[in-house]
C-alpha atoms as an extended CHARMM CRD file, in Angstrom:
* protein
*
        94  EXT
         1         1  MET       CA              4.0940000000      -16.1350000000       18.7010000000  PROA      1               0.0000000000
         2         2  LYS       CA              0.7690000000      -16.8770000000       20.3720000000  PROA      2               0.0000000000
         3         3  GLU       CA             -0.7320000000      -13.5700000000       18.9970000000  PROA      3               0.0000000000
         4         4  PHE       CA              0.5490000000      -14.4860000000       15.5100000000  PROA      4               0.0000000000
         5         5  LEU       CA             -1.0370000000      -17.9960000000       15.6030000000  PROA      5               0.0000000000
         6         6  SER       CA             -4.3220000000      -16.6690000000       16.9680000000  PROA      6               0.0000000000
         7         7  PHE       CA             -4.5640000000      -13.8990000000       14.4120000000  PROA      7               0.0000000000
         8         8  ASN       CA             -4.5800000000      -11.2500000000       17.0950000000  PROA      8               0.0000000000
         9         9  LYS       CA             -1.6000000000       -9.5620000000       15.5130000000  PROA      9               0.0000000000
        10        10  MET       CA             -1.8050000000       -8.4580000000       11.9520000000  PROA      10              0.0000000000
        11        11  ILE       CA              1.2020000000       -8.8150000000        9.6950000000  PROA      11              0.0000000000
        12        12  THR       CA             -0.5440000000       -7.4700000000        6.5700000000  PROA      12              0.0000000000
        13        13  PRO       CA              0.4340000000       -3.8060000000        7.3190000000  PROA      13              0.0000000000
        14        14  ALA       CA              4.1070000000       -4.5930000000        7.2400000000  PROA      14              0.0000000000
        15        15  ILE       CA              3.5950000000       -6.5550000000        3.9820000000  PROA      15              0.0000000000
        16        16  ILE       CA              1.6480000000       -3.6100000000        2.5090000000  PROA      16              0.0000000000
        17        17  THR       CA              4.6650000000       -1.4410000000        3.1530000000  PROA      17              0.0000000000
        18        18  ILE       CA              6.8520000000       -3.8650000000        1.2500000000  PROA      18              0.0000000000
        19        19  ILE       CA              4.3340000000       -3.9830000000       -1.6480000000  PROA      19              0.0000000000
        20        20  PHE       CA              4.4820000000       -0.2590000000       -1.8400000000  PROA      20              0.0000000000
        21        21  TYR       CA              8.1840000000       -0.2130000000       -2.3120000000  PROA      21              0.0000000000
        22        22  ILE       CA              8.2210000000       -3.0850000000       -4.8120000000  PROA      22              0.0000000000
        23        23  GLY       CA              5.2580000000       -1.4030000000       -6.7640000000  PROA      23              0.0000000000
        24        24  SER       CA              7.0910000000        1.8810000000       -6.8450000000  PROA      24              0.0000000000
        25        25  GLY       CA             10.2450000000        0.3530000000       -8.1040000000  PROA      25              0.0000000000
        26        26  ILE       CA              8.4360000000       -1.6260000000      -10.8900000000  PROA      26              0.0000000000
        27        27  SER       CA              6.5850000000        1.5440000000      -11.7800000000  PROA      27              0.0000000000
        28        28  VAL       CA              9.8080000000        3.5430000000      -12.1580000000  PROA      28              0.0000000000
        29        29  LEU       CA             11.4430000000        0.6920000000      -14.1520000000  PROA      29              0.0000000000
        30        30  THR       CA              8.4760000000        0.5170000000      -16.4170000000  PROA      30              0.0000000000
        31        31  GLY       CA              8.6350000000        4.2380000000      -17.0410000000  PROA      31              0.0000000000
        32        32  LEU       CA             12.3200000000        3.9970000000      -17.9280000000  PROA      32              0.0000000000
        33        33  VAL       CA             11.6580000000        1.0650000000      -20.3410000000  PROA      33              0.0000000000
        34        34  MET       CA              8.9630000000        3.0250000000      -22.0630000000  PROA      34              0.0000000000
        35        35  MET       CA             11.2380000000        6.0970000000      -22.4070000000  PROA      35              0.0000000000
        36        36  PHE       CA             14.1850000000        4.0260000000      -23.7680000000  PROA      36              0.0000000000
        37        37  ASN       CA             12.0490000000        2.1250000000      -26.1310000000  PROA      37              0.0000000000
        38        38  SER       CA             10.5630000000        5.3850000000      -27.5530000000  PROA      38              0.0000000000
        39        39  GLY       CA             12.9720000000        5.2190000000      -30.6040000000  PROA      39              0.0000000000
        40        40  GLU       CA             11.1360000000        2.1330000000      -31.8360000000  PROA      40              0.0000000000
        41        41  SER       CA              7.7040000000        3.8360000000      -31.5690000000  PROA      41              0.0000000000
        42        42  MET       CA              5.9580000000        5.8240000000      -34.3020000000  PROA      42              0.0000000000
        43        43  THR       CA              5.4040000000        8.5690000000      -31.6960000000  PROA      43              0.0000000000
        44        44  PRO       CA              8.5910000000        8.8310000000      -29.6480000000  PROA      44              0.0000000000
        45        45  GLY       CA              7.6140000000       12.0560000000      -27.9330000000  PROA      45              0.0000000000
        46        46  LEU       CA              4.3040000000       10.5980000000      -26.6890000000  PROA      46              0.0000000000
        47        47  GLN       CA              6.1280000000        7.4190000000      -25.5890000000  PROA      47              0.0000000000
        48        48  ILE       CA              8.6580000000        9.5400000000      -23.4830000000  PROA      48              0.0000000000
        49        49  LEU       CA              5.8150000000       11.5750000000      -21.9550000000  PROA      49              0.0000000000
        50        50  MET       CA              3.9390000000        8.4160000000      -20.9960000000  PROA      50              0.0000000000
        51        51  GLY       CA              7.0480000000        7.0500000000      -19.4960000000  PROA      51              0.0000000000
        52        52  LEU       CA              7.4130000000       10.1660000000      -17.3360000000  PROA      52              0.0000000000
        53        53  PHE       CA              3.8430000000        9.9930000000      -16.2990000000  PROA      53              0.0000000000
        54        54  THR       CA              4.3270000000        6.3520000000      -15.3500000000  PROA      54              0.0000000000
        55        55  MET       CA              7.3780000000        7.1600000000      -13.2980000000  PROA      55              0.0000000000
        56        56  LEU       CA              5.6640000000       10.0610000000      -11.3940000000  PROA      56              0.0000000000
        57        57  LEU       CA              2.1060000000        8.9950000000      -11.1010000000  PROA      57              0.0000000000
        58        58  GLY       CA              2.6850000000        5.2030000000      -10.6860000000  PROA      58              0.0000000000
        59        59  PRO       CA              4.2090000000        5.4500000000       -7.2240000000  PROA      59              0.0000000000
        60        60  PHE       CA              1.5420000000        8.0770000000       -6.1850000000  PROA      60              0.0000000000
        61        61  ALA       CA             -1.2160000000        5.7320000000       -7.2750000000  PROA      61              0.0000000000
        62        62  ILE       CA              0.2720000000        2.7850000000       -5.5300000000  PROA      62              0.0000000000
        63        63  ARG       CA              0.6820000000        4.8940000000       -2.3600000000  PROA      63              0.0000000000
        64        64  ILE       CA             -3.0370000000        5.8020000000       -2.3920000000  PROA      64              0.0000000000
        65        65  TYR       CA             -3.9820000000        2.1270000000       -2.9080000000  PROA      65              0.0000000000
        66        66  CYS       CA             -1.7270000000        0.9730000000       -0.0520000000  PROA      66              0.0000000000
        67        67  GLU       CA             -3.0570000000        3.7850000000        2.3210000000  PROA      67              0.0000000000
        68        68  LEU       CA             -6.6150000000        2.6220000000        1.6570000000  PROA      68              0.0000000000
        69        69  LEU       CA             -5.5540000000       -0.9170000000        2.6370000000  PROA      69              0.0000000000
        70        70  ILE       CA             -3.8700000000        0.2530000000        5.8320000000  PROA      70              0.0000000000
        71        71  VAL       CA             -6.9070000000        2.3070000000        6.8060000000  PROA      71              0.0000000000
        72        72  MET       CA             -8.8800000000       -0.8930000000        7.0270000000  PROA      72              0.0000000000
        73        73  PHE       CA             -6.3250000000       -2.4630000000        9.3050000000  PROA      73              0.0000000000
        74        74  LYS       CA             -6.3250000000        0.6800000000       11.4000000000  PROA      74              0.0000000000
        75        75  MET       CA            -10.0710000000        0.6990000000       11.7490000000  PROA      75              0.0000000000
        76        76  ASN       CA             -9.8680000000       -2.9060000000       12.8190000000  PROA      76              0.0000000000
        77        77  GLU       CA             -7.3050000000       -2.1850000000       15.4710000000  PROA      77              0.0000000000
        78        78  SER       CA             -9.3880000000        0.8430000000       16.7910000000  PROA      78              0.0000000000
        79        79  LEU       CA            -12.4640000000       -1.2960000000       16.9140000000  PROA      79              0.0000000000
        80        80  GLY       CA            -10.7010000000       -3.9100000000       18.9250000000  PROA      80              0.0000000000
        81        81  LYS       CA             -9.3260000000       -1.3540000000       21.2840000000  PROA      81              0.0000000000
        82        82  ILE       CA            -12.8730000000        0.0420000000       21.7450000000  PROA      82              0.0000000000
        83        83  ALA       CA            -14.2550000000       -3.4260000000       22.4020000000  PROA      83              0.0000000000
        84        84  SER       CA            -11.5400000000       -4.2740000000       24.9560000000  PROA      84              0.0000000000
        85        85  ASP       CA            -11.9940000000       -0.9710000000       26.7540000000  PROA      85              0.0000000000
        86        86  ARG       CA            -15.7160000000       -1.5090000000       26.8650000000  PROA      86              0.0000000000
        87        87  ASN       CA            -15.1990000000       -5.0210000000       28.3060000000  PROA      87              0.0000000000
        88        88  GLU       CA            -12.9350000000       -3.5880000000       30.9340000000  PROA      88              0.0000000000
        89        89  GLU       CA            -15.5310000000       -0.9130000000       31.9790000000  PROA      89              0.0000000000
        90        90  GLU       CA            -18.2780000000       -3.5480000000       32.1850000000  PROA      90              0.0000000000
        91        91  GLU       CA            -16.0400000000       -5.6470000000       34.4050000000  PROA      91              0.0000000000
        92        92  LYS       CA            -15.4300000000       -2.7740000000       36.7140000000  PROA      92              0.0000000000
        93        93  ILE       CA            -19.2000000000       -1.9380000000       36.9460000000  PROA      93              0.0000000000
        94        94  GLY       CA            -20.5560000000       -5.4330000000       37.2410000000  PROA      94              0.0000000000
C-alpha cells in the first residue's frame, strides 16, 4: 500500500491491458454493426468490406497503441533500476 501511495508502483500497465481488451471488443462490435447495417447503405459491398477491415485491423491498431504506452512504463522501470543499482554501487565505494 505504501508503494501505491508514494507512486513507486505503477498501476497503469494493468489498466492498459484492460483498455486493450475493451477497445478490441468495441472494434469487433463496431465492425459487426457496420456489416449488419450494410443493407441500408447505397454500397453494401463496401460497407461489409469496411466492417471486416474494422474487425481485423482495429484490434491490431489498438494493440500497437497499447504497446507504445507500455514501452514508456518499461523504460521508466528500467531507468529506476539503473538509478538504484548506481546508488548501491556508490554506497559500496564511498
